[in-house]
Short mmCIF file of C-alpha atoms and ligand atoms in Angstrom, two decimals:
data_model
loop_
_atom_site.label_atom_id
_atom_site.label_comp_id
_atom_site.label_asym_id
_atom_site.label_seq_id
_atom_site.Cartn_x
_atom_site.Cartn_y
_atom_site.Cartn_z
CA MET A 1 96.67 92.67 70.80
CA LYS A 2 97.42 89.21 71.29
CA CYS A 3 99.30 87.48 73.82
CA LYS A 4 103.13 87.29 73.30
CA ILE A 5 103.84 83.74 74.65
CA CYS A 6 100.06 82.11 73.59
CA GLY A 7 98.58 84.34 71.13
CA LYS A 8 95.22 84.68 72.89
CA ASN A 9 93.79 88.05 73.44
CA ALA A 10 96.06 90.26 75.45
CA GLU A 11 94.58 92.58 77.87
CA ILE A 12 97.61 93.11 79.76
CA GLN A 13 101.03 94.89 79.27
CA ALA A 14 103.66 93.75 81.80
CA PHE A 15 107.34 91.94 81.82
CA GLY A 16 107.76 94.24 78.60
CA MET A 17 105.11 92.56 76.31
CA TRP A 18 101.57 91.87 75.97
CA LEU A 19 100.23 89.27 77.92
CA CYS A 20 96.89 87.77 78.46
CA ARG A 21 95.43 86.82 82.07
CA ASP A 22 96.59 83.23 82.29
CA CYS A 23 100.33 84.08 81.06
CA PHE A 24 100.68 87.08 83.04
CA LEU A 25 100.14 84.91 86.29
CA LYS A 26 102.36 82.19 84.72
CA LEU A 27 105.15 84.39 84.36
CA PHE A 28 104.49 86.20 87.99
CA PHE A 29 104.72 82.69 89.49
CA ARG A 30 107.76 82.02 87.72
CA ARG A 31 109.68 85.11 89.34
CA VAL A 32 108.33 84.77 92.75
CA ASN A 33 109.03 80.98 92.86
CA LYS A 34 112.14 81.62 91.74
CA ILE A 35 113.10 83.06 95.17
CA LEU A 36 111.14 80.82 97.21
CA LYS A 37 112.43 77.64 95.51
CA LYS A 38 116.44 79.03 96.22
CA TYR A 39 115.68 80.01 99.59
CA TRP A 40 112.78 78.32 101.21
CA HIS A 41 113.41 74.93 103.04
CA GLY A 42 110.01 73.91 104.66
CA GLU A 43 110.40 76.58 107.58
CA LYS A 44 107.34 77.89 109.03
CA ILE A 45 106.73 81.38 107.69
CA TRP A 46 105.28 84.41 108.98
CA VAL A 47 104.42 86.87 106.81
CA ALA A 48 104.60 90.30 107.87
CA LEU A 49 101.39 92.39 106.96
CA SER A 50 101.32 96.19 106.52
CA GLY A 51 97.94 96.26 104.84
CA GLY A 52 99.37 97.38 101.59
CA LYS A 53 99.14 95.78 98.34
CA ASP A 54 102.61 94.31 98.59
CA SER A 55 102.26 92.20 101.80
CA MET A 56 98.59 91.43 101.15
CA ALA A 57 99.36 90.10 97.71
CA LEU A 58 102.43 88.06 99.40
CA LEU A 59 99.63 86.56 101.74
CA HIS A 60 97.43 85.53 98.95
CA TYR A 61 100.31 84.25 96.70
CA LEU A 62 101.82 82.00 99.80
CA TRP A 63 98.43 80.97 100.85
CA GLU A 64 97.33 80.34 97.31
CA ASN A 65 100.23 77.99 96.97
CA GLY A 66 100.17 76.15 100.10
CA TYR A 67 102.82 77.59 102.29
CA PRO A 68 102.75 77.27 105.96
CA VAL A 69 101.91 80.79 106.26
CA HIS A 70 100.75 82.95 109.67
CA GLY A 71 100.41 86.46 109.62
CA TYR A 72 101.65 89.24 111.93
CA HIS A 73 100.67 92.78 112.18
CA ILE A 74 101.89 95.56 114.13
CA ASN A 75 99.31 98.38 115.09
CA LEU A 76 101.46 101.29 115.07
CA GLY A 77 98.89 103.54 116.39
CA ILE A 78 98.68 106.02 113.20
CA GLY A 79 94.93 107.49 114.28
CA ASP A 80 92.37 106.25 111.79
CA TYR A 81 94.79 104.82 109.16
CA SER A 82 95.76 102.31 111.63
CA ARG A 83 92.54 101.40 112.79
CA SER A 84 91.65 100.94 108.98
CA VAL A 85 94.81 99.04 108.22
CA GLU A 86 93.85 96.33 111.46
CA ASP A 87 90.10 96.21 110.27
CA ILE A 88 91.25 94.97 106.42
CA ILE A 89 93.99 92.69 107.89
CA ARG A 90 91.58 90.99 109.96
CA SER A 91 89.28 90.38 107.63
CA TYR A 92 91.39 89.42 104.94
CA THR A 93 93.24 86.53 106.65
CA GLU A 94 89.88 85.86 108.07
CA GLU A 95 88.31 85.19 104.95
CA LEU A 96 91.41 83.38 103.82
CA GLY A 97 91.65 81.18 106.95
CA VAL A 98 95.25 82.22 107.87
CA GLU A 99 95.98 82.59 111.55
CA LEU A 100 96.89 86.42 112.63
CA LEU A 101 98.66 87.92 115.42
CA ILE A 102 98.69 91.54 115.94
CA THR A 103 100.84 93.59 118.29
CA ASN A 104 99.25 96.90 119.36
CA LEU A 105 102.27 99.10 119.88
CA ARG A 106 99.84 101.63 122.39
CA GLU A 107 98.30 98.72 124.22
CA GLU A 108 101.49 96.41 124.75
CA TYR A 109 104.37 99.36 125.25
CA GLY A 110 102.39 102.60 126.22
CA PHE A 111 103.17 104.57 123.20
CA SER A 112 102.44 105.02 119.36
CA ILE A 113 104.05 106.19 116.33
CA GLY A 114 101.27 108.87 115.83
CA GLU A 115 102.44 110.75 118.93
CA ILE A 116 105.96 111.00 118.05
CA ARG A 117 106.49 114.22 116.77
CA ARG A 118 110.72 114.05 116.00
CA LYS A 119 110.99 111.53 112.88
CA PRO A 120 108.21 109.29 113.30
CA CYS A 121 109.21 107.46 110.18
CA SER A 122 112.41 106.45 111.92
CA ALA A 123 110.73 105.41 114.99
CA CYS A 124 108.33 103.87 113.02
CA GLY A 125 111.59 101.88 111.02
CA THR A 126 112.91 101.00 114.45
CA VAL A 127 109.61 99.14 116.18
CA LYS A 128 108.89 97.57 113.05
CA ARG A 129 112.36 95.94 112.78
CA TYR A 130 112.35 94.51 116.40
CA LEU A 131 108.76 93.81 116.85
CA MET A 132 108.55 91.84 113.57
CA ASN A 133 111.59 89.63 114.88
CA LYS A 134 110.74 89.23 118.37
CA VAL A 135 106.97 88.42 118.53
CA PRO A 136 107.20 85.63 115.34
CA ARG A 137 110.14 84.42 116.84
CA GLU A 138 108.83 83.96 120.41
CA ASN A 139 106.00 82.53 118.55
CA GLY A 140 107.58 79.61 116.58
CA ALA A 141 108.39 81.39 113.20
CA GLU A 142 111.37 79.98 111.31
CA ILE A 143 111.57 82.60 108.65
CA LEU A 144 110.29 86.22 108.34
CA VAL A 145 108.87 87.02 104.95
CA THR A 146 108.23 90.66 103.90
CA GLY A 147 106.86 92.21 101.25
CA HIS A 148 109.29 94.60 100.37
CA ASN A 149 109.54 94.39 96.02
CA MET A 150 111.81 94.87 93.29
CA ASP A 151 111.39 98.79 92.89
CA ASP A 152 111.79 99.13 97.02
CA PHE A 153 115.40 97.48 96.33
CA LEU A 154 116.22 99.75 93.37
CA GLU A 155 115.26 102.88 95.46
CA PHE A 156 116.94 101.65 98.03
CA PHE A 157 120.07 100.97 95.99
CA ILE A 158 120.14 104.22 94.27
CA LYS A 159 119.67 106.11 97.69
CA ASN A 160 122.42 104.06 99.15
CA MET A 161 124.86 104.79 96.27
CA LEU A 162 123.98 108.87 96.60
CA GLY A 163 124.60 109.04 100.30
CA LYS A 164 127.53 106.22 99.99
CA ASN A 165 126.32 103.94 102.16
CA TYR A 166 127.87 101.41 100.55
CA SER A 167 127.45 98.59 103.40
CA TRP A 168 123.60 99.01 103.50
CA SER A 169 123.56 97.52 99.74
CA ARG A 170 124.94 94.34 100.97
CA LYS A 171 121.58 93.71 102.66
CA LEU A 172 119.93 94.20 99.07
CA VAL A 173 119.33 90.96 98.34
CA PRO A 174 116.33 88.57 98.35
CA TYR A 175 117.77 86.55 101.45
CA LEU A 176 119.43 87.42 104.33
CA GLU A 177 120.86 84.63 106.87
CA ARG A 178 120.40 84.22 110.51
CA GLU A 179 123.16 86.51 112.03
CA HIS A 180 122.27 85.71 115.71
CA PRO A 181 120.24 82.78 117.46
CA LYS A 182 117.41 85.72 117.65
CA LEU A 183 117.71 87.05 114.64
CA LEU A 184 115.37 85.66 112.34
CA PRO A 185 116.23 84.71 108.55
CA LYS A 186 114.65 87.14 106.39
CA LEU A 187 113.26 86.56 102.98
CA ARG A 188 111.77 88.75 99.95
CA PRO A 189 109.77 86.86 97.88
CA PHE A 190 108.95 89.74 95.49
CA TYR A 191 112.49 90.55 95.18
CA LEU A 192 112.06 90.12 91.20
CA VAL A 193 108.26 91.70 90.80
CA GLY A 194 107.64 95.66 91.38
CA ASP A 195 104.82 97.72 91.96
CA LYS A 196 103.33 97.54 88.86
CA GLU A 197 103.18 93.76 88.40
CA ILE A 198 102.22 93.16 92.17
CA GLU A 199 99.34 95.64 91.50
CA ILE A 200 98.08 93.75 88.22
CA TYR A 201 98.40 90.34 90.75
CA ALA A 202 96.32 91.89 93.30
CA LYS A 203 93.50 92.66 90.95
CA LEU A 204 93.35 89.69 88.97
CA LYS A 205 93.47 87.78 91.97
CA GLY A 206 90.90 90.13 93.84
CA VAL A 207 93.62 90.55 96.84
CA LYS A 208 92.03 93.11 99.60
CA TYR A 209 94.35 95.75 100.73
CA ILE A 210 94.33 99.35 102.00
CA LYS A 211 94.85 101.91 98.83
CA GLU A 212 95.71 104.87 100.98
CA ASN A 213 99.48 105.57 102.08
CA CYS A 214 100.58 106.12 105.42
CA PRO A 215 99.84 109.90 106.50
CA LEU A 216 103.28 110.13 107.67
CA ALA A 217 105.05 108.59 104.81
CA LYS A 218 107.18 110.85 102.47
CA LEU A 219 107.52 109.85 98.88
CA SER A 220 110.83 110.06 97.20
CA GLY A 221 109.90 110.09 93.34
CA TRP A 222 112.65 107.66 92.46
CA LYS A 223 110.10 105.10 91.60
CA GLU A 224 108.29 107.11 88.92
CA ILE A 225 112.00 107.78 87.69
CA LEU A 226 112.43 104.11 87.24
CA TYR A 227 108.99 103.69 85.62
CA GLU A 228 110.02 107.01 83.20
CA ILE A 229 113.43 104.93 82.10
CA GLU A 230 111.46 101.67 81.56
CA LYS A 231 109.33 103.59 78.92
CA LYS A 232 112.52 103.98 76.88
CA LYS A 233 114.45 100.96 77.83
CA LYS A 234 112.22 97.59 78.26
CA ASN A 235 112.93 95.43 81.10
CA PHE A 236 115.32 98.18 82.95
CA ARG A 237 113.50 97.11 86.41
CA TYR A 238 114.53 93.58 85.97
CA GLU A 239 117.84 93.88 84.43
CA MET A 240 118.65 96.28 86.97
CA ILE A 241 117.67 94.45 89.90
CA LEU A 242 119.29 91.15 88.34
CA SER A 243 122.92 93.27 88.79
CA VAL A 244 122.25 94.61 92.14
CA TRP A 245 121.47 91.06 93.21
CA GLU A 246 125.25 90.09 91.94
CA MET A 247 126.66 93.29 92.94
CA ALA A 248 125.32 93.12 96.61
CA TYR A 249 127.85 90.60 97.61
CA PHE A 250 130.81 92.86 96.60
CA PHE A 251 129.94 95.26 99.12
CA PRO A 252 131.67 94.91 102.36
CA GLN A 253 129.33 93.44 105.08
CA GLU A 254 128.75 95.84 107.85
CA LYS A 255 131.03 95.17 110.90
CA ARG A 256 128.98 94.88 114.09
CA GLU A 257 129.37 92.91 117.00
CA ILE A 258 125.83 91.68 118.12
CA ARG A 259 125.28 91.81 121.90
CA GLU A 260 121.98 91.53 123.67
CA CYS A 261 119.99 94.48 125.24
CA LYS A 262 120.42 95.01 128.84
CA LEU A 263 116.98 95.61 129.37
CA CYS A 264 115.27 93.22 126.81
CA GLY A 265 117.66 90.77 125.83
CA GLU A 266 117.23 91.24 121.97
CA PRO A 267 120.05 91.34 119.87
CA THR A 268 121.44 94.68 119.44
CA SER A 269 124.96 96.40 118.35
CA ARG A 270 124.44 98.91 121.57
CA ASP A 271 124.36 98.31 125.40
CA ILE A 272 120.69 99.14 125.32
CA CYS A 273 118.73 98.48 121.96
CA SER A 274 116.98 101.28 120.06
CA PHE A 275 113.26 100.13 120.79
CA CYS A 276 114.11 100.25 124.36
CA THR A 277 115.72 103.43 124.25
CA LEU A 278 112.47 104.80 122.42
CA ARG A 279 110.13 102.86 125.02
CA MET A 280 112.08 104.61 127.54
CA ARG A 281 111.38 108.12 125.98
CA TYR A 282 107.83 107.94 124.88
CA GLY A 283 106.51 104.59 126.67
CA LYS A 284 104.22 104.51 129.92
CA LYS A 285 104.81 101.03 130.82
CA SER A 286 108.52 99.30 131.62
CA THR A 287 108.15 95.67 130.48
CA GLY A 288 109.87 94.43 127.62
P1 AMP B 301 107.59 99.54 104.53
O1 AMP B 301 108.53 99.59 105.60
O2 AMP B 301 106.23 100.44 104.98
O3 AMP B 301 108.14 99.79 103.17
O4 AMP B 301 106.92 97.90 104.68
C1 AMP B 301 108.04 96.72 104.27
C2 AMP B 301 107.12 95.43 104.53
O5 AMP B 301 107.37 95.46 105.89
C3 AMP B 301 105.88 95.26 104.23
O6 AMP B 301 105.88 95.02 102.85
C4 AMP B 301 105.49 94.41 105.13
O7 AMP B 301 105.88 93.17 104.96
C5 AMP B 301 106.27 94.62 106.71
N1 AMP B 301 105.29 95.83 107.34
C6 AMP B 301 105.26 97.13 107.31
N2 AMP B 301 104.75 97.73 108.31
C7 AMP B 301 104.29 96.57 108.91
C8 AMP B 301 103.18 96.51 109.99
N3 AMP B 301 102.38 97.74 110.75
N4 AMP B 301 102.87 95.33 110.65
C9 AMP B 301 103.63 94.21 109.83
N5 AMP B 301 104.51 94.13 109.01
C10 AMP B 301 104.74 95.49 108.50
FE1 FES B 302 105.80 103.88 109.38
FE2 FES B 302 104.24 105.70 108.12
S1 FES B 302 104.06 103.07 108.13
S2 FES B 302 105.52 105.84 109.58
ZN1 ZN B 303 115.95 96.45 124.34
#
């Protein structure tokens, strides 16, 4: 096969065509740079690292392209899985020379996701949203960057439509502005690239990441369906995300008054935030 762009030998099938290594990397850069150029204006970036391919590839991308990047990881305390994740993040950030900050949920707040029996994934979401905003902000972050990718947003979109959660769809955009002085703006540079493209990027660049999924995670099967459609409809995912991006602004913004939690002072729409609620239920320490 020949590369559709330059005519050299092609070994990669991506973006709806055969490509050589260099042309793949150029297209990948173009898609990610489109988002960064539009929404990043020199702020100090903190990238939230889960240890998975998306956030670790994003760390590599930002590092290689000279962004002022800092890593942040939450050790959620999911047994051996969390230990391996922390090890790989420590060694990869060290290899790249990127500063890293880690919060150990069990040590700092007295509970872990591994010991929550009822809906651990929902508690995990609460913990991540809370700490990913609070800790980087307190340490000088001006913008929080996550590894959420195109396929994640397409899956969220389908689920929101089926569940009639229209106001959530308003959030399915690459950049969320600061809603409150204590809420960091959120940027998702991988909005226009999905699992497949990121996996190829990670392989070409030798990115280190953890291959196993979280043992508590349940896969929905929607991503496989998206890739099945793409076998018949070239560029389906990309065209779909461009529509989602436009459509998202038509959905009503969730109307919520943001207050400060009576216990910890962090932004919430309730008297006591959902993190403090979890901490009171499962935690052994009382500090915030
Ligand atoms: P997930 O919610 O696991 O799909 O992860 C979405 C994004 O959240 C990842 O790409 C990371 O940027 C971030 N993230 C997930 N888990 C962690 C973690 N334990 N520590 C820091 N950031 C995380
Ligand atoms: Fe949150 Fe698995 S990473 S439950
Ligand atoms: Zn609170």
